[in-house]
PDB file of C-alpha atoms in Angstrom:
ATOM      1  CA  MET A   1     114.795 116.023  89.122  1.00 44.00           C
ATOM      2  CA  ASP A   2     114.213 118.388  91.950  1.00 57.00           C
ATOM      3  CA  GLN A   3     117.102 120.163  93.038  1.00 66.00           C
ATOM      4  CA  PRO A   4     117.570 120.093  97.144  1.00 75.00           C
ATOM      5  CA  MET A   5     116.766 123.224  98.893  1.00 80.00           C
ATOM      6  CA  THR A   6     119.605 124.926 100.577  1.00 88.00           C
ATOM      7  CA  LEU A   7     119.740 126.525 103.838  1.00 87.00           C
ATOM      8  CA  ASN A   8     120.769 129.768 102.321  1.00 89.00           C
ATOM      9  CA  GLN A   9     117.217 129.794 100.494  1.00 90.00           C
ATOM     10  CA  LEU A  10     115.633 129.013 103.623  1.00 91.00           C
ATOM     11  CA  ARG A  11     117.271 131.788 105.431  1.00 90.00           C
ATOM     12  CA  SER A  12     116.276 134.176 102.549  1.00 91.00           C
ATOM     13  CA  PHE A  13     112.413 132.822 102.905  1.00 90.00           C
ATOM     14  CA  ILE A  14     112.815 133.304 106.725  1.00 90.00           C
ATOM     15  CA  ALA A  15     113.915 136.776 106.092  1.00 90.00           C
ATOM     16  CA  VAL A  16     111.297 137.820 103.775  1.00 90.00           C
ATOM     17  CA  ALA A  17     108.686 136.427 106.029  1.00 89.00           C
ATOM     18  CA  ARG A  18     109.938 138.269 108.802  1.00 87.00           C
ATOM     19  CA  TYR A  19     110.620 141.666 107.261  1.00 86.00           C
ATOM     20  CA  ASN A  20     107.549 141.298 105.184  1.00 87.00           C
ATOM     21  CA  GLY A  21     109.367 142.457 101.894  1.00 87.00           C
ATOM     22  CA  PHE A  22     112.228 141.416  99.732  1.00 88.00           C
ATOM     23  CA  THR A  23     114.101 144.845  99.923  1.00 88.00           C
ATOM     24  CA  ALA A  24     114.026 144.639 103.790  1.00 89.00           C
ATOM     25  CA  ALA A  25     115.262 141.078 103.833  1.00 88.00           C
ATOM     26  CA  ALA A  26     118.053 141.620 101.461  1.00 90.00           C
ATOM     27  CA  ARG A  27     119.248 144.568 103.906  1.00 90.00           C
ATOM     28  CA  ALA A  28     119.042 142.328 106.873  1.00 86.00           C
ATOM     29  CA  LEU A  29     121.059 139.649 105.349  1.00 88.00           C
ATOM     30  CA  LYS A  30     123.394 142.205 103.691  1.00 89.00           C
ATOM     31  CA  THR A  31     122.942 140.846 100.197  1.00 91.00           C
ATOM     32  CA  SER A  32     121.058 141.960  96.996  1.00 92.00           C
ATOM     33  CA  GLN A  33     117.425 142.021  96.435  1.00 90.00           C
ATOM     34  CA  THR A  34     118.229 140.270  93.340  1.00 92.00           C
ATOM     35  CA  THR A  35     119.669 137.310  94.942  1.00 93.00           C
ATOM     36  CA  ILE A  36     116.871 137.006  97.534  1.00 90.00           C
ATOM     37  CA  THR A  37     114.238 137.124  94.809  1.00 91.00           C
ATOM     38  CA  SER A  38     116.003 134.516  92.981  1.00 92.00           C
ATOM     39  CA  GLN A  39     116.293 132.049  95.839  1.00 91.00           C
ATOM     40  CA  ILE A  40     112.379 132.542  96.549  1.00 90.00           C
ATOM     41  CA  GLN A  41     111.759 131.796  93.057  1.00 91.00           C
ATOM     42  CA  THR A  42     113.907 128.675  92.760  1.00 91.00           C
ATOM     43  CA  LEU A  43     112.240 127.539  95.887  1.00 89.00           C
ATOM     44  CA  GLU A  44     108.686 128.019  94.233  1.00 88.00           C
ATOM     45  CA  GLU A  45     109.640 126.845  90.779  1.00 89.00           C
ATOM     46  CA  GLU A  46     111.391 123.612  92.018  1.00 89.00           C
ATOM     47  CA  HIS A  47     108.586 122.356  94.087  1.00 88.00           C
ATOM     48  CA  GLY A  48     105.901 123.927  92.190  1.00 89.00           C
ATOM     49  CA  VAL A  49     104.290 126.031  95.085  1.00 91.00           C
ATOM     50  CA  ARG A  50     103.804 129.501  95.972  1.00 92.00           C
ATOM     51  CA  LEU A  51     105.061 130.437  99.141  1.00 91.00           C
ATOM     52  CA  PHE A  52     103.941 134.320  99.155  1.00 90.00           C
ATOM     53  CA  GLU A  53     101.029 136.102  97.806  1.00 89.00           C
ATOM     54  CA  ARG A  54     102.036 139.592  96.255  1.00 81.00           C
ATOM     55  CA  ARG A  55      99.665 142.238  96.993  1.00 79.00           C
ATOM     56  CA  GLY A  56     101.119 145.363  95.544  1.00 73.00           C
ATOM     57  CA  ARG A  57     103.882 146.263  97.725  1.00 73.00           C
ATOM     58  CA  ARG A  58     102.654 143.829 100.423  1.00 80.00           C
ATOM     59  CA  ILE A  59     103.464 140.300 100.572  1.00 86.00           C
ATOM     60  CA  GLU A  60     101.811 137.608 102.677  1.00 89.00           C
ATOM     61  CA  LEU A  61     102.565 133.943 103.305  1.00 91.00           C
ATOM     62  CA  THR A  62     100.505 131.251 101.672  1.00 91.00           C
ATOM     63  CA  GLN A  63      99.265 128.331 103.612  1.00 92.00           C
ATOM     64  CA  VAL A  64     102.010 126.313 102.299  1.00 93.00           C
ATOM     65  CA  GLY A  65     104.439 129.037 103.156  1.00 89.00           C
ATOM     66  CA  GLU A  66     103.340 129.072 106.828  1.00 91.00           C
ATOM     67  CA  LYS A  67     103.873 125.520 107.131  1.00 92.00           C
ATOM     68  CA  LEU A  68     107.277 125.581 105.571  1.00 92.00           C
ATOM     69  CA  LEU A  69     108.078 128.523 107.892  1.00 90.00           C
ATOM     70  CA  GLN A  70     107.887 126.719 110.999  1.00 88.00           C
ATOM     71  CA  ILE A  71     110.073 123.612 109.379  1.00 91.00           C
ATOM     72  CA  ALA A  72     112.571 126.301 107.973  1.00 89.00           C
ATOM     73  CA  ARG A  73     113.232 127.821 111.367  1.00 87.00           C
ATOM     74  CA  GLN A  74     113.852 124.427 112.855  1.00 87.00           C
ATOM     75  CA  MET A  75     116.137 123.658 110.172  1.00 87.00           C
ATOM     76  CA  VAL A  76     118.102 126.852 110.348  1.00 83.00           C
ATOM     77  CA  GLY A  77     118.138 126.650 114.159  1.00 79.00           C
ATOM     78  CA  LEU A  78     119.494 123.070 113.975  1.00 81.00           C
ATOM     79  CA  GLU A  79     122.341 124.431 111.710  1.00 81.00           C
ATOM     80  CA  ASP A  80     123.226 127.081 114.131  1.00 73.00           C
ATOM     81  CA  ASP A  81     123.216 124.426 116.898  1.00 67.00           C
ATOM     82  CA  ALA A  82     125.594 122.442 114.896  1.00 75.00           C
ATOM     83  CA  ALA A  83     127.821 125.316 114.215  1.00 71.00           C
ATOM     84  CA  MET A  84     127.779 126.436 117.981  1.00 65.00           C
ATOM     85  CA  MET A  85     128.617 122.759 119.070  1.00 67.00           C
ATOM     86  CA  LEU A  86     131.651 122.379 116.643  1.00 71.00           C
ATOM     87  CA  LYS A  87     132.942 125.812 118.059  1.00 68.00           C
ATOM     88  CA  ASP A  88     132.594 125.072 121.484  1.00 60.00           C
ATOM     89  CA  SER A  89     134.219 121.567 120.971  1.00 64.00           C
ATOM     90  CA  ALA A  90     137.087 123.285 119.026  1.00 66.00           C
ATOM     91  CA  ASP A  91     137.371 125.608 122.024  1.00 69.00           C
ATOM     92  CA  LEU A  92     137.008 122.815 124.355  1.00 76.00           C
ATOM     93  CA  ARG A  93     134.021 124.200 125.822  1.00 74.00           C
ATOM     94  CA  SER A  94     132.060 121.078 125.546  1.00 76.00           C
ATOM     95  CA  GLY A  95     132.876 117.520 124.488  1.00 83.00           C
ATOM     96  CA  SER A  96     134.149 114.439 126.542  1.00 88.00           C
ATOM     97  CA  LEU A  97     137.496 112.590 127.169  1.00 91.00           C
ATOM     98  CA  LYS A  98     137.584 108.951 128.142  1.00 93.00           C
ATOM     99  CA  ILE A  99     140.754 107.916 130.155  1.00 96.00           C
ATOM    100  CA  GLY A 100     141.900 104.444 130.748  1.00 94.00           C
ATOM    101  CA  ALA A 101     144.114 104.082 133.937  1.00 93.00           C
ATOM    102  CA  VAL A 102     145.930 101.418 135.777  1.00 86.00           C
ATOM    103  CA  SER A 103     145.669 103.068 139.098  1.00 82.00           C
ATOM    104  CA  PRO A 104     143.296 105.755 140.444  1.00 84.00           C
ATOM    105  CA  PHE A 105     146.145 107.626 142.256  1.00 82.00           C
ATOM    106  CA  GLN A 106     147.959 109.525 139.405  1.00 83.00           C
ATOM    107  CA  VAL A 107     145.029 109.801 137.049  1.00 89.00           C
ATOM    108  CA  ILE A 108     143.244 111.897 139.821  1.00 89.00           C
ATOM    109  CA  GLU A 109     146.014 114.383 139.663  1.00 88.00           C
ATOM    110  CA  MET A 110     145.972 114.496 135.776  1.00 91.00           C
ATOM    111  CA  ILE A 111     142.209 114.744 135.885  1.00 92.00           C
ATOM    112  CA  GLU A 112     142.642 117.804 138.219  1.00 91.00           C
ATOM    113  CA  ALA A 113     145.281 119.621 136.072  1.00 90.00           C
ATOM    114  CA  PHE A 114     143.097 119.036 132.990  1.00 92.00           C
ATOM    115  CA  ASN A 115     139.709 120.298 134.436  1.00 91.00           C
ATOM    116  CA  ALA A 116     141.329 123.589 135.679  1.00 90.00           C
ATOM    117  CA  SER A 117     141.822 124.519 132.277  1.00 87.00           C
ATOM    118  CA  TYR A 118     138.729 122.915 130.469  1.00 89.00           C
ATOM    119  CA  PRO A 119     136.072 122.593 133.320  1.00 91.00           C
ATOM    120  CA  ASP A 120     133.260 122.017 130.765  1.00 88.00           C
ATOM    121  CA  VAL A 121     134.652 118.889 129.104  1.00 90.00           C
ATOM    122  CA  TYR A 122     133.054 115.649 130.553  1.00 91.00           C
ATOM    123  CA  LEU A 123     135.890 113.420 131.865  1.00 92.00           C
ATOM    124  CA  SER A 124     135.212 109.493 132.433  1.00 93.00           C
ATOM    125  CA  THR A 125     137.703 106.979 133.701  1.00 93.00           C
ATOM    126  CA  ALA A 126     137.870 103.333 133.465  1.00 91.00           C
ATOM    127  CA  LEU A 127     140.534 101.138 135.532  1.00 88.00           C
ATOM    128  CA  GLY A 128     142.521  98.307 134.281  1.00 84.00           C
ATOM    129  CA  ASN A 129     145.785  96.629 133.907  1.00 80.00           C
ATOM    130  CA  SER A 130     148.153  97.952 131.146  1.00 82.00           C
ATOM    131  CA  GLU A 131     147.124  95.281 128.585  1.00 84.00           C
ATOM    132  CA  ALA A 132     143.458  96.217 129.085  1.00 87.00           C
ATOM    133  CA  VAL A 133     144.164  99.855 128.783  1.00 90.00           C
ATOM    134  CA  LEU A 134     146.125  99.459 125.464  1.00 90.00           C
ATOM    135  CA  SER A 135     143.353  97.463 124.089  1.00 89.00           C
ATOM    136  CA  GLU A 136     140.795 100.069 124.989  1.00 90.00           C
ATOM    137  CA  LEU A 137     143.000 102.360 123.168  1.00 91.00           C
ATOM    138  CA  SER A 138     143.375 100.588 119.985  1.00 88.00           C
ATOM    139  CA  SER A 139     139.514  99.974 119.794  1.00 86.00           C
ATOM    140  CA  TYR A 140     138.742 103.790 120.502  1.00 86.00           C
ATOM    141  CA  GLY A 141     137.228 102.650 123.910  1.00 88.00           C
ATOM    142  CA  CYS A 142     139.355 105.221 125.506  1.00 91.00           C
ATOM    143  CA  ASP A 143     141.227 108.371 124.404  1.00 93.00           C
ATOM    144  CA  VAL A 144     144.124 108.326 126.612  1.00 95.00           C
ATOM    145  CA  GLY A 145     145.692 105.765 128.572  1.00 96.00           C
ATOM    146  CA  VAL A 146     147.602 106.015 132.075  1.00 94.00           C
ATOM    147  CA  LEU A 147     150.141 103.127 132.246  1.00 92.00           C
ATOM    148  CA  ALA A 148     152.636 101.460 134.586  1.00 87.00           C
ATOM    149  CA  ARG A 149     155.011 100.640 131.753  1.00 87.00           C
ATOM    150  CA  ASP A 150     156.403 101.843 128.509  1.00 89.00           C
ATOM    151  CA  THR A 151     155.400  99.950 125.176  1.00 90.00           C
ATOM    152  CA  ASP A 152     157.451  99.711 121.977  1.00 90.00           C
ATOM    153  CA  ASP A 153     154.227  99.002 119.806  1.00 91.00           C
ATOM    154  CA  ASP A 154     154.528 101.918 117.176  1.00 91.00           C
ATOM    155  CA  ARG A 155     150.764 102.365 116.971  1.00 91.00           C
ATOM    156  CA  TYR A 156     151.036 104.220 120.426  1.00 94.00           C
ATOM    157  CA  TYR A 157     152.565 107.492 121.097  1.00 94.00           C
ATOM    158  CA  VAL A 158     154.012 107.258 124.720  1.00 95.00           C
ATOM    159  CA  GLN A 159     155.284 110.167 127.075  1.00 93.00           C
ATOM    160  CA  HIS A 160     156.779 109.635 130.468  1.00 93.00           C
ATOM    161  CA  TYR A 161     154.900 111.308 133.255  1.00 92.00           C
ATOM    162  CA  ALA A 162     156.688 110.572 136.483  1.00 90.00           C
ATOM    163  CA  SER A 163     158.743 108.132 138.577  1.00 91.00           C
ATOM    164  CA  TYR A 164     158.057 107.344 142.206  1.00 91.00           C
ATOM    165  CA  PRO A 165     160.164 105.293 144.602  1.00 94.00           C
ATOM    166  CA  ILE A 166     158.761 102.148 146.135  1.00 94.00           C
ATOM    167  CA  THR A 167     158.272 102.156 149.902  1.00 94.00           C
ATOM    168  CA  ALA A 168     157.823  99.648 152.526  1.00 95.00           C
ATOM    169  CA  PHE A 169     155.304 100.110 155.539  1.00 96.00           C
ATOM    170  CA  VAL A 170     154.562  98.170 158.588  1.00 96.00           C
ATOM    171  CA  ARG A 171     152.031  98.409 161.631  1.00 95.00           C
ATOM    172  CA  ARG A 172     153.118 100.857 164.275  1.00 95.00           C
ATOM    173  CA  ASP A 173     153.902  98.172 166.894  1.00 95.00           C
ATOM    174  CA  HIS A 174     155.955  96.022 164.266  1.00 95.00           C
ATOM    175  CA  ARG A 175     159.743  95.658 165.404  1.00 94.00           C
ATOM    176  CA  LEU A 176     160.692  97.530 162.416  1.00 95.00           C
ATOM    177  CA  ALA A 177     158.719 100.515 163.312  1.00 95.00           C
ATOM    178  CA  ALA A 178     161.356 102.121 165.186  1.00 94.00           C
ATOM    179  CA  LEU A 179     163.527 102.788 162.047  1.00 95.00           C
ATOM    180  CA  LYS A 180     163.385 105.654 159.678  1.00 95.00           C
ATOM    181  CA  SER A 181     164.304 103.828 156.620  1.00 95.00           C
ATOM    182  CA  ILE A 182     165.564 100.287 155.550  1.00 95.00           C
ATOM    183  CA  GLU A 183     168.090  99.047 153.198  1.00 95.00           C
ATOM    184  CA  LEU A 184     166.859  97.005 150.579  1.00 95.00           C
ATOM    185  CA  ALA A 185     169.199  94.043 151.236  1.00 93.00           C
ATOM    186  CA  ASP A 186     167.593  93.937 154.618  1.00 94.00           C
ATOM    187  CA  LEU A 187     164.036  94.371 153.287  1.00 94.00           C
ATOM    188  CA  ALA A 188     164.708  91.224 151.284  1.00 93.00           C
ATOM    189  CA  LYS A 189     165.393  89.149 154.171  1.00 93.00           C
ATOM    190  CA  GLU A 190     162.049  89.973 155.627  1.00 92.00           C
ATOM    191  CA  LYS A 191     158.789  88.137 154.863  1.00 90.00           C
ATOM    192  CA  LEU A 192     156.972  90.379 152.612  1.00 94.00           C
ATOM    193  CA  LEU A 193     153.176  90.671 151.499  1.00 94.00           C
ATOM    194  CA  MET A 194     153.370  91.187 147.790  1.00 91.00           C
ATOM    195  CA  ARG A 195     150.999  91.804 144.779  1.00 87.00           C
ATOM    196  CA  GLU A 196     150.314  89.077 142.216  1.00 84.00           C
ATOM    197  CA  ARG A 197     152.886  88.276 139.780  1.00 82.00           C
ATOM    198  CA  GLY A 198     153.111  90.949 137.094  1.00 74.00           C
ATOM    199  CA  SER A 199     152.340  93.519 139.368  1.00 81.00           C
ATOM    200  CA  THR A 200     154.295  96.818 138.667  1.00 83.00           C
ATOM    201  CA  THR A 201     155.359  97.154 142.097  1.00 87.00           C
ATOM    202  CA  ARG A 202     156.427  93.595 142.575  1.00 89.00           C
ATOM    203  CA  ARG A 203     158.295  93.426 139.339  1.00 89.00           C
ATOM    204  CA  ALA A 204     160.293  96.474 140.203  1.00 90.00           C
ATOM    205  CA  LEU A 205     160.944  95.459 143.613  1.00 92.00           C
ATOM    206  CA  GLU A 206     162.001  91.801 142.564  1.00 92.00           C
ATOM    207  CA  GLU A 207     164.287  93.498 139.996  1.00 92.00           C
ATOM    208  CA  GLY A 208     165.779  95.771 142.436  1.00 93.00           C
ATOM    209  CA  MET A 209     166.651  92.829 144.638  1.00 94.00           C
ATOM    210  CA  ALA A 210     168.186  90.704 141.918  1.00 94.00           C
ATOM    211  CA  ALA A 211     170.525  93.439 140.991  1.00 93.00           C
ATOM    212  CA  ILE A 212     171.890  93.137 144.358  1.00 93.00           C
ATOM    213  CA  GLY A 213     172.060  89.470 144.505  1.00 94.00           C
ATOM    214  CA  ALA A 214     169.020  89.175 146.715  1.00 93.00           C
ATOM    215  CA  THR A 215     165.546  87.527 146.320  1.00 92.00           C
ATOM    216  CA  ALA A 216     162.175  88.551 147.659  1.00 90.00           C
ATOM    217  CA  ARG A 217     160.863  86.395 150.429  1.00 91.00           C
ATOM    218  CA  VAL A 218     156.999  86.452 149.685  1.00 90.00           C
ATOM    219  CA  SER A 219     154.921  85.133 152.754  1.00 91.00           C
ATOM    220  CA  MET A 220     151.773  86.049 151.074  1.00 92.00           C
ATOM    221  CA  GLU A 221     150.358  87.151 147.568  1.00 92.00           C
ATOM    222  CA  ILE A 222     147.496  89.432 147.929  1.00 90.00           C
ATOM    223  CA  GLY A 223     145.382  90.970 144.763  1.00 82.00           C
ATOM    224  CA  SER A 224     145.188  94.430 145.628  1.00 84.00           C
ATOM    225  CA  ARG A 225     147.092  97.567 147.114  1.00 85.00           C
ATOM    226  CA  GLU A 226     143.863  98.012 149.526  1.00 89.00           C
ATOM    227  CA  ALA A 227     143.901  94.435 150.614  1.00 93.00           C
ATOM    228  CA  ILE A 228     147.834  94.644 151.424  1.00 93.00           C
ATOM    229  CA  ARG A 229     147.154  97.745 153.540  1.00 93.00           C
ATOM    230  CA  GLU A 230     144.374  96.123 155.499  1.00 94.00           C
ATOM    231  CA  ALA A 231     146.570  93.091 156.005  1.00 94.00           C
ATOM    232  CA  VAL A 232     149.315  95.293 157.422  1.00 95.00           C
ATOM    233  CA  ILE A 233     146.948  97.135 159.733  1.00 95.00           C
ATOM    234  CA  ARG A 234     146.062  93.619 161.101  1.00 94.00           C
ATOM    235  CA  GLY A 235     149.664  92.346 161.719  1.00 92.00           C
ATOM    236  CA  LEU A 236     149.955  89.944 158.771  1.00 93.00           C
ATOM    237  CA  GLY A 237     153.339  91.335 157.516  1.00 92.00           C
ATOM    238  CA  ILE A 238     155.269  93.986 155.670  1.00 95.00           C
ATOM    239  CA  GLY A 239     153.717  95.759 152.741  1.00 95.00           C
ATOM    240  CA  THR A 240     155.426  97.707 149.890  1.00 93.00           C
ATOM    241  CA  VAL A 241     153.656 100.133 147.608  1.00 91.00           C
ATOM    242  CA  SER A 242     154.727 102.927 145.297  1.00 89.00           C
ATOM    243  CA  GLU A 243     155.130 106.140 147.244  1.00 89.00           C
ATOM    244  CA  SER A 244     152.696 107.794 145.380  1.00 85.00           C
ATOM    245  CA  GLU A 245     150.014 105.386 146.271  1.00 86.00           C
ATOM    246  CA  TYR A 246     150.748 105.162 150.056  1.00 89.00           C
ATOM    247  CA  VAL A 247     147.751 106.358 152.079  1.00 89.00           C
ATOM    248  CA  PRO A 248     148.807 107.396 155.559  1.00 90.00           C
ATOM    249  CA  ASP A 249     147.127 106.082 158.650  1.00 91.00           C
ATOM    250  CA  ALA A 250     147.680 106.370 162.377  1.00 93.00           C
ATOM    251  CA  GLN A 251     148.105 102.445 162.459  1.00 95.00           C
ATOM    252  CA  LEU A 252     150.904 102.510 159.772  1.00 96.00           C
ATOM    253  CA  HIS A 253     154.709 103.646 159.849  1.00 96.00           C
ATOM    254  CA  LEU A 254     156.172 104.348 156.524  1.00 95.00           C
ATOM    255  CA  LEU A 255     159.429 102.708 155.861  1.00 95.00           C
ATOM    256  CA  PRO A 256     161.364 104.175 152.829  1.00 95.00           C
ATOM    257  CA  ILE A 257     164.004 102.232 151.186  1.00 94.00           C
ATOM    258  CA  ALA A 258     167.344 103.757 151.554  1.00 92.00           C
ATOM    259  CA  GLY A 259     170.095 104.326 149.196  1.00 84.00           C
ATOM    260  CA  ALA A 260     169.256 104.045 145.336  1.00 78.00           C
ATOM    261  CA  PRO A 261     165.720 103.887 145.011  1.00 84.00           C
ATOM    262  CA  VAL A 262     163.704 101.269 143.484  1.00 92.00           C
ATOM    263  CA  LEU A 263     161.392 103.019 141.144  1.00 92.00           C
ATOM    264  CA  THR A 264     157.912 102.707 139.382  1.00 90.00           C
ATOM    265  CA  HIS A 265     157.231 104.683 136.424  1.00 91.00           C
ATOM    266  CA  ILE A 266     153.859 106.422 135.240  1.00 91.00           C
ATOM    267  CA  TYR A 267     153.420 106.944 131.314  1.00 94.00           C
ATOM    268  CA  VAL A 268     150.641 108.477 129.231  1.00 95.00           C
ATOM    269  CA  CYS A 269     149.667 107.312 125.855  1.00 95.00           C
ATOM    270  CA  CYS A 270     147.490 107.635 123.032  1.00 94.00           C
ATOM    271  CA  LEU A 271     147.200 106.224 119.396  1.00 91.00           C
ATOM    272  CA  ARG A 272     149.818 107.717 117.697  1.00 91.00           C
ATOM    273  CA  GLU A 273     147.163 108.526 114.770  1.00 88.00           C
ATOM    274  CA  ARG A 274     145.289 110.798 117.524  1.00 88.00           C
ATOM    275  CA  ARG A 275     148.080 112.608 119.002  1.00 88.00           C
ATOM    276  CA  ARG A 276     147.182 115.742 117.133  1.00 85.00           C
ATOM    277  CA  SER A 277     143.449 115.613 118.051  1.00 85.00           C
ATOM    278  CA  ARG A 278     142.667 118.947 119.739  1.00 85.00           C
ATOM    279  CA  MET A 279     141.175 117.388 122.998  1.00 88.00           C
ATOM    280  CA  ILE A 280     144.018 114.772 123.354  1.00 90.00           C
ATOM    281  CA  ALA A 281     146.642 117.514 122.779  1.00 90.00           C
ATOM    282  CA  ALA A 282     145.241 119.883 125.267  1.00 90.00           C
ATOM    283  CA  PHE A 283     145.441 116.889 127.699  1.00 93.00           C
ATOM    284  CA  PHE A 284     149.141 116.115 127.183  1.00 93.00           C
ATOM    285  CA  GLU A 285     149.808 119.886 127.333  1.00 90.00           C
ATOM    286  CA  ALA A 286     147.920 120.037 130.739  1.00 90.00           C
ATOM    287  CA  LEU A 287     150.200 117.398 131.984  1.00 90.00           C
ATOM    288  CA  ARG A 288     153.327 119.175 130.633  1.00 89.00           C
ATOM    289  CA  GLN A 289     152.440 122.260 132.506  1.00 87.00           C
ATOM    290  CA  THR A 290     151.892 120.431 135.675  1.00 84.00           C
ATOM    291  CA  LYS A 291     155.222 118.520 135.596  1.00 83.00           C
ATOM    292  CA  ALA A 292     156.851 122.016 134.889  1.00 83.00           C
ATOM    293  CA  ARG A 293     155.162 123.663 137.976  1.00 82.00           C
ATOM    294  CA  LYS A 294     156.374 120.713 140.071  1.00 77.00           C
ATOM    295  CA  ALA A 295     159.750 120.998 138.810  1.00 76.00           C
ATOM    296  CA  SER A 296     159.986 124.789 139.491  1.00 76.00           C
ATOM    297  CA  ALA A 297     158.613 124.265 143.032  1.00 77.00           C
ATOM    298  CA  ARG A 298     161.341 121.543 143.553  1.00 76.00           C
ATOM    299  CA  SER A 299     164.076 123.938 142.640  1.00 74.00           C
ATOM    300  CA  ASN A 300     162.592 126.649 144.695  1.00 68.00           C
TER     301      ASN A 300
END
């Protein structure tokens, strides 16, 4: 049975053809002439062909040798391309990272931080609720997840990223627009525009009100933060949102909740088994540096 040819044999073959001799090829490849001669002879004997015609001290490619030279250059070139691709990936000069997120607001900040260090890595983001993001992580549909809640599932490595207070907001001509802030107990007396049940913001606000013996009065349930914002602008009621997701508008008045803040939290996670992946580890490190810079800025 024929032995498969090796890339080292092909490199020797290419060098002999290029430098028109075994001695010059050995010098170029920094190996012995015996090694070069042995590799060419093995190629010829294994496949029953002659690759070179020896004419005294000169050698010439045979017709078979001419054809093999074209293929050999392609094969060696592909190996070089593969090695370069792996090196670039190891250095994070190429590759891709897929991120699943519950909200576009925080994930854009994370993408900015990672992209500053690794601008050649292709990033893609898909939005969904926490359950959908975890499902995508488990099926390798995404590499990193940005969640609005923690999970006790041992399959995942989870890291807290940030906490944000919930704030109310009203239209500029609303009677509460004269206030700079509002107590949670007073907010509980107002009719509120709220996200659907299960929304992180709604759950945190309802739990905060329950802790002081109050219950949220929901006048309208609206399925997205953008729609709630539009409803407030149209004068349909009072909206609530995580402060990190509030978009300022000349028609709106921000109304922070006074006293102990009601918080929402953002977590970053990945499959525990992939935590040491170079790309994923670099993403977590970029976030760690971002948090450190923010903490330093606040302390100054």
